[in-house]
Short mmCIF file of C-alpha atoms and ligand atoms in Angstrom, two decimals:
data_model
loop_
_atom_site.label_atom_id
_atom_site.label_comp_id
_atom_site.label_asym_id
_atom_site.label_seq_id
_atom_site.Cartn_x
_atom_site.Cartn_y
_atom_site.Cartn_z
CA UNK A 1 -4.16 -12.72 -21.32
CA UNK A 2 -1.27 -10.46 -20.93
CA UNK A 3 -0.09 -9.57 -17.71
CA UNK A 4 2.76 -5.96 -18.11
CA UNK A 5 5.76 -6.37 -15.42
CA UNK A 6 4.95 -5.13 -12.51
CA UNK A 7 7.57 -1.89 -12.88
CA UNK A 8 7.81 -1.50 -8.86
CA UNK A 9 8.93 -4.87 -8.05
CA UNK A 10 11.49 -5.26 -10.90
CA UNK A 11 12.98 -1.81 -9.41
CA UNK A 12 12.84 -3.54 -5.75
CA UNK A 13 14.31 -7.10 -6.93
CA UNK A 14 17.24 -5.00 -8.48
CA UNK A 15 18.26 -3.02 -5.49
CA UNK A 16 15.94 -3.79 -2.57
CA UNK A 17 18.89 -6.27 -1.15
CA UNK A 18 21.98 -4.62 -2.25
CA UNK A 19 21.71 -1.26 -0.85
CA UNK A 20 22.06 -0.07 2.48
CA UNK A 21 19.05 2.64 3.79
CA UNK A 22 15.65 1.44 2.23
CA UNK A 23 13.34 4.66 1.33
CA UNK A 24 11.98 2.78 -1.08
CA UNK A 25 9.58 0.65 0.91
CA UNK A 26 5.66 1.69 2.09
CA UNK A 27 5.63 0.51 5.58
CA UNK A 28 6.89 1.24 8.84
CA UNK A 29 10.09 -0.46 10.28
CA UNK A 30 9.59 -4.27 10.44
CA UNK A 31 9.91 -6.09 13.74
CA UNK A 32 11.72 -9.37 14.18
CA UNK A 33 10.13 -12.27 15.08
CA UNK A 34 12.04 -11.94 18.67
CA UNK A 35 10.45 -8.71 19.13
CA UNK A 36 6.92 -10.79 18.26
CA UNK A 37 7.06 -13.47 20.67
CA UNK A 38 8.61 -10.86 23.43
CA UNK A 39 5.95 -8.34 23.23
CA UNK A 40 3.31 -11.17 23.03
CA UNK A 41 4.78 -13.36 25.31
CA UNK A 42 4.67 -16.28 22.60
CA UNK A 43 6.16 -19.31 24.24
CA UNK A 44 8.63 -22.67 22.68
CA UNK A 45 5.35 -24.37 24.14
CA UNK A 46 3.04 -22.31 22.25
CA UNK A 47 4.87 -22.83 18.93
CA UNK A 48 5.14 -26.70 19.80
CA UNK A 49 2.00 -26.94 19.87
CA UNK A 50 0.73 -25.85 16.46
CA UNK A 51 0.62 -29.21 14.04
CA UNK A 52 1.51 -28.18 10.46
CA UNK A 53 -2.01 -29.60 8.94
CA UNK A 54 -3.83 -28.13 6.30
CA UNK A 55 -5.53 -24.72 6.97
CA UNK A 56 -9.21 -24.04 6.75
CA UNK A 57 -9.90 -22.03 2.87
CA UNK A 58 -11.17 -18.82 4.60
CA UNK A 59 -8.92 -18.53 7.12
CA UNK A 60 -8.26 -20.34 10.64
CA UNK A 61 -11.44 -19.32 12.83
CA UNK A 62 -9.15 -17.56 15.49
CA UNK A 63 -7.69 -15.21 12.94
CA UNK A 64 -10.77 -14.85 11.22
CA UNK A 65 -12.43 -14.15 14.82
CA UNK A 66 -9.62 -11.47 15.36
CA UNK A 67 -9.74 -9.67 11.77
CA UNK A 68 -13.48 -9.56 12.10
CA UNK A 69 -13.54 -8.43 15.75
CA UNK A 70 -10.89 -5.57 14.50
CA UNK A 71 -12.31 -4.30 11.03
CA UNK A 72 -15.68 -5.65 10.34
CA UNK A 73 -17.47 -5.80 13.48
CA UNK A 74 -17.02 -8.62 14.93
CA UNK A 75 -18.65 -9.93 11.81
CA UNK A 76 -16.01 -13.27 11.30
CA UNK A 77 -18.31 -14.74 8.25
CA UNK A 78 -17.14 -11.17 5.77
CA UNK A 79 -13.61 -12.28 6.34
CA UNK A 80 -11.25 -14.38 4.03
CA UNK A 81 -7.75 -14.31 5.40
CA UNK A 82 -5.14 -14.55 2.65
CA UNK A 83 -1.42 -14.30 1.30
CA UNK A 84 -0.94 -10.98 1.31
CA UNK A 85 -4.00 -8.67 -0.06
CA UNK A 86 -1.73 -9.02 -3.12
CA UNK A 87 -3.79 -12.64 -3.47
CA UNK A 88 -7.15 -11.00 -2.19
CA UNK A 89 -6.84 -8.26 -4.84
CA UNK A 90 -5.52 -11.51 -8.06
CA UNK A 91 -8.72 -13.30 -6.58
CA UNK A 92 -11.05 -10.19 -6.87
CA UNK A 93 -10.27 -9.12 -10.09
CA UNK A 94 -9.83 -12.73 -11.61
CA UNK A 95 -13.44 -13.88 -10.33
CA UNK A 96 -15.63 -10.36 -10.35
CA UNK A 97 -14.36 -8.92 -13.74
CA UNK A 98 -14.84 -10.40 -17.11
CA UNK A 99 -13.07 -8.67 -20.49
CA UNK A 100 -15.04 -5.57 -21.73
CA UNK A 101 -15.93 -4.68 -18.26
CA UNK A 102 -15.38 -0.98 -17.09
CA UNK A 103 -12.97 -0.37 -13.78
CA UNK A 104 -12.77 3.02 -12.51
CA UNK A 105 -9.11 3.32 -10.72
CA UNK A 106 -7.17 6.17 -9.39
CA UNK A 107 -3.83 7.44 -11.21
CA UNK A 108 -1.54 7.09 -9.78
CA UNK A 109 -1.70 3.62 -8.13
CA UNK A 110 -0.22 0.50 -7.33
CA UNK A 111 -0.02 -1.19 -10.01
CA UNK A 112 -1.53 -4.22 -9.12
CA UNK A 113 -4.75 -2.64 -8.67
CA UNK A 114 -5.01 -1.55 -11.78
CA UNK A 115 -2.98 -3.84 -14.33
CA UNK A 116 -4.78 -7.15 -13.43
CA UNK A 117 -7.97 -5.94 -14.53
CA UNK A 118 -6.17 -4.31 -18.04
CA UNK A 119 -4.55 -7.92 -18.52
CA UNK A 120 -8.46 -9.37 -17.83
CA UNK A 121 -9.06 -7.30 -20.63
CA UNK A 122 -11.46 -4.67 -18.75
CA UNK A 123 -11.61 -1.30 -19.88
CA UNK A 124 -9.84 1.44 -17.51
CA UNK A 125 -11.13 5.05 -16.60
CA UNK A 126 -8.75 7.06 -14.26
CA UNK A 127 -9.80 9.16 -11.52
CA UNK A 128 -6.83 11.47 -11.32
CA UNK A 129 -5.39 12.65 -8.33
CA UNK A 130 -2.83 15.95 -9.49
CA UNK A 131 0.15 17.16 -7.18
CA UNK A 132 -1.22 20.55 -8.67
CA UNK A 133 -4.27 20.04 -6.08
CA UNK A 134 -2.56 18.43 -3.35
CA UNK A 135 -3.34 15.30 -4.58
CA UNK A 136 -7.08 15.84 -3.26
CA UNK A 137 -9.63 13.10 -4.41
CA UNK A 138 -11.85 14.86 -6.66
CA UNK A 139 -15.47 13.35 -5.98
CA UNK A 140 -17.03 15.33 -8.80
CA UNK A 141 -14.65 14.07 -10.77
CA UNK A 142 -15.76 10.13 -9.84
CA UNK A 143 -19.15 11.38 -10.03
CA UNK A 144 -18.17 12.07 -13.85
CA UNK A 145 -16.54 8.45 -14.75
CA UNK A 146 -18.92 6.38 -12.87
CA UNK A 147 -21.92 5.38 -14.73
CA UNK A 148 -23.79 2.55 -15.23
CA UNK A 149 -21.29 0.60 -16.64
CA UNK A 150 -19.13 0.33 -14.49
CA UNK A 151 -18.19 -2.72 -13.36
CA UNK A 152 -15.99 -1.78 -10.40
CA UNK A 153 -13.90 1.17 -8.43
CA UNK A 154 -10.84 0.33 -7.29
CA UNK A 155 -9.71 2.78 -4.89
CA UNK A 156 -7.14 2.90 -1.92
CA UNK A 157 -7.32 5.38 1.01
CA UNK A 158 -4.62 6.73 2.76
CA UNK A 159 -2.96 6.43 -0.94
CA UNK A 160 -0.19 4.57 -2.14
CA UNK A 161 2.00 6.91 -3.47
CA UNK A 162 0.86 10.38 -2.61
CA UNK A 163 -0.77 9.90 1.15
CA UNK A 164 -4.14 11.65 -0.46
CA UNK A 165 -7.10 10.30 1.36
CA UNK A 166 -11.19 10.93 2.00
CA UNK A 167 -13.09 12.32 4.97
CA UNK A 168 -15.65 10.87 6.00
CA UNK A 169 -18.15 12.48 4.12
CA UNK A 170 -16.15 11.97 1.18
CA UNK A 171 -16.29 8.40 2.19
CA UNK A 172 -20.19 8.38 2.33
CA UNK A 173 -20.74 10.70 -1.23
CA UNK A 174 -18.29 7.78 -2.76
CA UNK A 175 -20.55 4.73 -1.67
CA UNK A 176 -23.92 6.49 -2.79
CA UNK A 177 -21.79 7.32 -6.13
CA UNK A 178 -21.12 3.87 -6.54
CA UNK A 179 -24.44 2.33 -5.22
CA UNK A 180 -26.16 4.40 -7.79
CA UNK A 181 -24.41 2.59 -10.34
CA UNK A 182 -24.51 -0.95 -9.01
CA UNK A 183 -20.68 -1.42 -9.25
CA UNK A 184 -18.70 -3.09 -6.25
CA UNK A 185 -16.55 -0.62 -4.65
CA UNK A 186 -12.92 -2.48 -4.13
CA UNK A 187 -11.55 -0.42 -1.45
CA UNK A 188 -7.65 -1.31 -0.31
CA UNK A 189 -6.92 0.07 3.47
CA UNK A 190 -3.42 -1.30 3.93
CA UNK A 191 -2.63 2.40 5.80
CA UNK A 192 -5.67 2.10 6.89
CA UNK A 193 -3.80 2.18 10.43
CA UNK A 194 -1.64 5.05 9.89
CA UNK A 195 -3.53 8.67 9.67
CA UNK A 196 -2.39 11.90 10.82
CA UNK A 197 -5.57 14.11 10.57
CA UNK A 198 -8.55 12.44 9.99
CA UNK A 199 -10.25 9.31 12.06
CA UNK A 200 -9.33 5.24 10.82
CA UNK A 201 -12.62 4.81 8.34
CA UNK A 202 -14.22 1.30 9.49
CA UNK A 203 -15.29 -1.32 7.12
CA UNK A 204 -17.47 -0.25 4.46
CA UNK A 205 -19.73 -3.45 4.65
CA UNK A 206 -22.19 -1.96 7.07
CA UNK A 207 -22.96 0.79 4.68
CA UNK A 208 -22.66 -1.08 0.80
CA UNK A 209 -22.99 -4.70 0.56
CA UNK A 210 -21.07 -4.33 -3.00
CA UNK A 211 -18.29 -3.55 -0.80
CA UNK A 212 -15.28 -5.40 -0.30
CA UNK A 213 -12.06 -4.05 1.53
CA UNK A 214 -8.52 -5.00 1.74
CA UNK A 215 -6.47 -5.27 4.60
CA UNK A 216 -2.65 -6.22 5.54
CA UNK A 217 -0.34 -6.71 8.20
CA UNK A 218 2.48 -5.79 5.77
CA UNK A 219 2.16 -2.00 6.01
CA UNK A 220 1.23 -0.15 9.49
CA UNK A 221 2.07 -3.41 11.10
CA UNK A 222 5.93 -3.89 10.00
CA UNK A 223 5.21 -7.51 8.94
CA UNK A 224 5.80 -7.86 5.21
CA UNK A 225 7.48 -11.36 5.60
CA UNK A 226 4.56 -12.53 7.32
CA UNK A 227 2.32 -12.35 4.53
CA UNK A 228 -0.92 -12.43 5.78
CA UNK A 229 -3.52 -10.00 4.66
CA UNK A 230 -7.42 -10.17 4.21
CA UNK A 231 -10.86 -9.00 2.73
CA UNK A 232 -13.77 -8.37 4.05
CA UNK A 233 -16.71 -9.19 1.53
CA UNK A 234 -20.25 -10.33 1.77
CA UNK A 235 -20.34 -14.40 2.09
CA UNK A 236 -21.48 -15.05 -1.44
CA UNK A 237 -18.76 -12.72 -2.66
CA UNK A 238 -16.18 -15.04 -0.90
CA UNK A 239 -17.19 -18.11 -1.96
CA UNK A 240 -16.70 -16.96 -5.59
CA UNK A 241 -13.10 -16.20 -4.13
CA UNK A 242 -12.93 -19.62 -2.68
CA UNK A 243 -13.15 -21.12 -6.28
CA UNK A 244 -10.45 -19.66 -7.72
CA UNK A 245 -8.19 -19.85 -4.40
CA UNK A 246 -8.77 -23.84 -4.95
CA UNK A 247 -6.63 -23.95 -7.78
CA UNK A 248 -3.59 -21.45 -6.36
CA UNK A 249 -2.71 -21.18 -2.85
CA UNK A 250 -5.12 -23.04 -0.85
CA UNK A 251 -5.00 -21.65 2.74
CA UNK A 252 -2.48 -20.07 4.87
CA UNK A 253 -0.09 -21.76 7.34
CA UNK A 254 -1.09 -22.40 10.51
CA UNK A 255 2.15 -21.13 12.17
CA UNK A 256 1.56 -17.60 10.35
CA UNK A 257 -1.91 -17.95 11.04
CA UNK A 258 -1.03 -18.17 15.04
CA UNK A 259 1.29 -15.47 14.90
CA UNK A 260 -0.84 -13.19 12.12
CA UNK A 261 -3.69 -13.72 15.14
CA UNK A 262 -1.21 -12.71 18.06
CA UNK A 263 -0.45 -9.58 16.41
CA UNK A 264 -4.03 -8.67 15.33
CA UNK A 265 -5.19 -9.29 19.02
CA UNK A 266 -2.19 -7.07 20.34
CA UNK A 267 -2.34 -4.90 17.51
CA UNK A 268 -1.49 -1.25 19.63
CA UNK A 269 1.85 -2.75 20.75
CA UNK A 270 2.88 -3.02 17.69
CA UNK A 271 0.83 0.19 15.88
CA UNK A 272 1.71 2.71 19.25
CA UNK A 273 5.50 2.92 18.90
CA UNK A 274 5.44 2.78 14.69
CA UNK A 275 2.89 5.72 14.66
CA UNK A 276 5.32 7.63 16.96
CA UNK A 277 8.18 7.43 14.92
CA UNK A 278 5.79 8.21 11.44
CA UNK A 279 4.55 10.95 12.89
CA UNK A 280 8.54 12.26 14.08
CA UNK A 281 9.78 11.20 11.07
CA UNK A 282 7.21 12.96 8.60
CA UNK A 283 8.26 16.52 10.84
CA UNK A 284 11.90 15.54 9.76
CA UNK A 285 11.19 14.82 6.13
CA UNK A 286 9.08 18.56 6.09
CA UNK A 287 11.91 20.01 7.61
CA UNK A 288 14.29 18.39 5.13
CA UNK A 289 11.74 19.52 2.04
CA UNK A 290 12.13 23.26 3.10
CA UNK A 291 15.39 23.02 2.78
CA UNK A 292 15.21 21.86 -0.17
CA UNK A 293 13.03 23.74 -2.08
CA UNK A 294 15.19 24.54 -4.76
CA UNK A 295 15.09 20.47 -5.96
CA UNK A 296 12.07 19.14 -4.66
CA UNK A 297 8.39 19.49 -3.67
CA UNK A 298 6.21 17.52 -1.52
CA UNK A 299 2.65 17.22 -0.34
CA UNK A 300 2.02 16.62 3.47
CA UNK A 301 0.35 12.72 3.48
CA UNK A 302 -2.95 12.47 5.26
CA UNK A 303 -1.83 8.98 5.73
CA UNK A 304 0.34 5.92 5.17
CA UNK A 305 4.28 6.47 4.97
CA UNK A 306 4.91 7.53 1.81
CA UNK A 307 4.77 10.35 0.04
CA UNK A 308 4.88 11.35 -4.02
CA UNK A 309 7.81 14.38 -3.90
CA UNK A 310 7.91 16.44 -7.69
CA UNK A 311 11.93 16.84 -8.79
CA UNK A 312 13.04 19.82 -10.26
CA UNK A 313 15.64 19.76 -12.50
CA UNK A 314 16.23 16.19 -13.04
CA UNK A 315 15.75 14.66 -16.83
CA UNK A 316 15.80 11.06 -16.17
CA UNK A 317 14.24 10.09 -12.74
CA UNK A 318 15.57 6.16 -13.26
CA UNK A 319 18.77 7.46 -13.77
CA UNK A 320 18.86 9.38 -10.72
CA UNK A 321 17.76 6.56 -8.06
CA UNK A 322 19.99 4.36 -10.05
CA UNK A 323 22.63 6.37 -9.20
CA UNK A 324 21.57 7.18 -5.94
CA UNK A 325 21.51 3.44 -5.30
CA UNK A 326 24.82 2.72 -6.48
CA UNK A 327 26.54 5.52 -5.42
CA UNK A 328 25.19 6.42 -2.00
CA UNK A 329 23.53 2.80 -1.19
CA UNK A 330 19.68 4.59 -0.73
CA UNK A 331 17.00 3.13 -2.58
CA UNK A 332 14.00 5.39 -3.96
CA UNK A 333 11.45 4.34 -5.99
CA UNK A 334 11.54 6.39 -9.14
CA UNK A 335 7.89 7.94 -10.25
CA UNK A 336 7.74 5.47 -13.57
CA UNK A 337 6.72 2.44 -11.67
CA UNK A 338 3.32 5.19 -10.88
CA UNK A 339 3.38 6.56 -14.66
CA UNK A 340 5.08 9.95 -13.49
CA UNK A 341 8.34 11.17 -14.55
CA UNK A 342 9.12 13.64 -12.52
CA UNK A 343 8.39 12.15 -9.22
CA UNK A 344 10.21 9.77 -6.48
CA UNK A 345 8.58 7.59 -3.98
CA UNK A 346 9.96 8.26 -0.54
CA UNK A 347 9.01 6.02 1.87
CA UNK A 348 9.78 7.66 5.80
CA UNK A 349 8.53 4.63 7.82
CA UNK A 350 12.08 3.31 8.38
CA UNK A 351 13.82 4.24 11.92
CA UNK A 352 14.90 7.66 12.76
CA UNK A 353 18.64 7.37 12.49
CA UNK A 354 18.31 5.72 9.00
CA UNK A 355 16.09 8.46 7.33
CA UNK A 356 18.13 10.94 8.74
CA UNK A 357 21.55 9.13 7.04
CA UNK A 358 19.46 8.82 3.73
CA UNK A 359 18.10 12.26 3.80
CA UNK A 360 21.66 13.66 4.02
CA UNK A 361 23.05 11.26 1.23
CA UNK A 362 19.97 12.49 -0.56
CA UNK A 363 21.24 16.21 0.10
CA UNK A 364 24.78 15.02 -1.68
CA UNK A 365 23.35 13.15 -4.79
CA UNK A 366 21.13 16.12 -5.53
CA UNK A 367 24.50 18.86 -5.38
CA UNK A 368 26.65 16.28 -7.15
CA UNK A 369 23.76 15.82 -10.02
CA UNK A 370 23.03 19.47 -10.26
CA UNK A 371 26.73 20.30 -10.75
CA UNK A 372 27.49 16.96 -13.09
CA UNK A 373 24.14 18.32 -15.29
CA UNK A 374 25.42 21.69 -15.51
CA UNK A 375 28.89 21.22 -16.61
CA UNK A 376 27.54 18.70 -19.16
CA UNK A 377 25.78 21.56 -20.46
CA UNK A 378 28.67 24.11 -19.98
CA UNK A 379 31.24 21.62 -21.88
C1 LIG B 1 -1.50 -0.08 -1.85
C2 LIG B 1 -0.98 -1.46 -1.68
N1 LIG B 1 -1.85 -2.47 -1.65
C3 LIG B 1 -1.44 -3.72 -1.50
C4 LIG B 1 -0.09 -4.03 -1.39
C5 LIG B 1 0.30 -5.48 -1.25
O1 LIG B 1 0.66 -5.76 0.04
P1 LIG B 1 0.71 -7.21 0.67
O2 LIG B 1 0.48 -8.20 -0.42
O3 LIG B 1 2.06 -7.34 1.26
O4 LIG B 1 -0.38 -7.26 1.68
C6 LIG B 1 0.84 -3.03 -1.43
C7 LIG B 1 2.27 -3.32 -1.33
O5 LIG B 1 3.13 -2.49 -1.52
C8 LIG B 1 0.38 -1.70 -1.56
O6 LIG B 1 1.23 -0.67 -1.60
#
């Protein structure tokens, strides 16, 4: 088994902690723990309390109680509460697919959800989602790779990098695609929390028992460091998780699993005010594109606080952000770690004074490159 570097997170480990104004990340502005105990009125008492024993595999009942009670119904027994959905996603893959195995993901991703299942050795049909069509989810399209081989369709809505998502209806045609087929339908919500148009989609459990989605508090939430994500699966589903989970991480801590439960049952103190500033910020970043048009493009996210913007005029993308990072201390996530040249990451969740500095450093590196490219050619 071969695993490729993960191209994303060697980019972040190179620049994430030496630069100044982070555009590079896909959540909203993180909140200290101060803020946390403040706005939940967490106690030294409260944190005394908690005895640093060994967790229960699926989760600590409270949190479970609270992820369930927030995404699947109230339904506690579909949830496994993990290390990130970075570990629900290694456990899916490593315990539903086997090599030879056909995985129907989107292009561009994250490319965790698709690379695990290429190092399994499973064979990989992409749904592709085209700046060309604003990034719209083509269900014909699915309708066209899914068959009866497929194993399983990885898919995540609002989109990490382009903000694309499904209505609805969209929604529905996509489980009776994949029902029809028999696959399990791997859906990842982390901005599940953060839409601008359309309605938060619930858990797809009550419609497809094949289902199984993926939640986080390290996106909409502004808690990366906590590391505490989730699925939400049928029982018998889990406990295949459970087996694998046995030999890695175990269980969560209790002390995140207290706080990761605080902030679930409080979640609109911390959602309310991050929406706000999304929703300000993305008018900003629109403003900025227009005035921009001659270097870049951009298509308005649905959801999530990223978005996928086309360059114009630049040759090497690395070489850009790597010069934007050293140069003006900004850090963008060139369109390579997605498979797409001509493309940057640009992630507006940060606060509003930051993206406003980056935007006009931004403006500079993009004169100062034009101007350095043409009088390379000129000379
Ligand atoms: C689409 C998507 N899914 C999952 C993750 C993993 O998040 P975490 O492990 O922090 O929950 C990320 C992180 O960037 C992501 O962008």
């Amino acid at each position: 088994m071969e695993v490729v570097p993960a191209h994303l997170e060697y980019w972040m480990r190179a620049y994430y902690f030496s630069t100044e104004i982070d555009l590079s990340s896909s959540g909203v502005e993180n909140f200290s723990f101060g803020e946390l105990r403040q706005l939940f009125n967490i106690t030294p008492d409260d944190l005394d309390r908690i005895v640093l024993h060994d967790s229960r595999t699926l989760g600590d009942p409270k949190l479970r109680m609270a992820i369930g009670n927030r995404w699947a119904s109230g339904n506690a027994e579909r949830v496994m509460a993990t290390n990130g959905s970075s570990e629900a996603n290694y456990l899916i893959m490593h315990s539903l697919l086997e090599p030879g195995d056909e995985v129907v993901v989107l292009d561009p991703s994250y490319q965790q959800l698709y690379s695990i299942a290429k190092s399994i050795g499973c064979k990989l049909k992409h749904w592709q989602l085209r700046f060309e069509n604003s990034f719209r989810p083509d269900l014909s399209e699915a309708r066209h790779l899914i068959g009866p081989q497929t194993r399983m369709i990885v898919v995540n809505f609002p989109h990490n990098p382009t903000g694309a998502s499904l209505t609805p209806a969209e929604r529905d045609e996509l489980i009776e695609i994949t029902a029809s087929a028999g696959a399990y339908l791997v859906w990842d919500a982390a901005f599940a929390e953060i839409t601008y148009d359309g309605a938060v989609l619930p858990d797809l459990g009550e419609r497809y028992d094949r289902s199984i989605t993926l939640g986080t508090l390290s996106k909409a939430y502004g808690l990366p460091g906590l590391r505490v994500g989730w699925c939400l699966a049928a029982p018998d589903v889990l406990e295949r998780l459970v087996r694998l989970r046995d030999y890695t991480t175990l269980h969560l801590s209790p002390l995140v699993e207290y706080v990761a439960a605080r902030a679930i049952e409080n979640a609109d103190l911390l959602l309310k005010p991050r929406l706000a500033q999304a929703r300000h910020n993305l008018q900003i970043l629109l403003s900025w594109v227009n005035r921009h048009s001659e270097f870049v493009r951009m298509v308005r996210p649905q959801g999530g606080v990223c978005v996928f913007m086309r360059l114009h005029n630049v040759d090497d993308v690395e070489d850009f952000c790597r010069q934007l990072a050293r140069e003006y201390s900004v850090l963008l996530i060139p369109g390579t770690s997605f498979g797409h040249s001509n493309h940057v990451r640009l992630g507006f969740g940060c606060s509003t004074t930051e993206l406003t500095e980056a935007l006009s450093r931004l403006s500079e590196h993009f004169h100062t490159y034009r101007n350095s490219n043409t009088s390379a050619v000129a000379v």
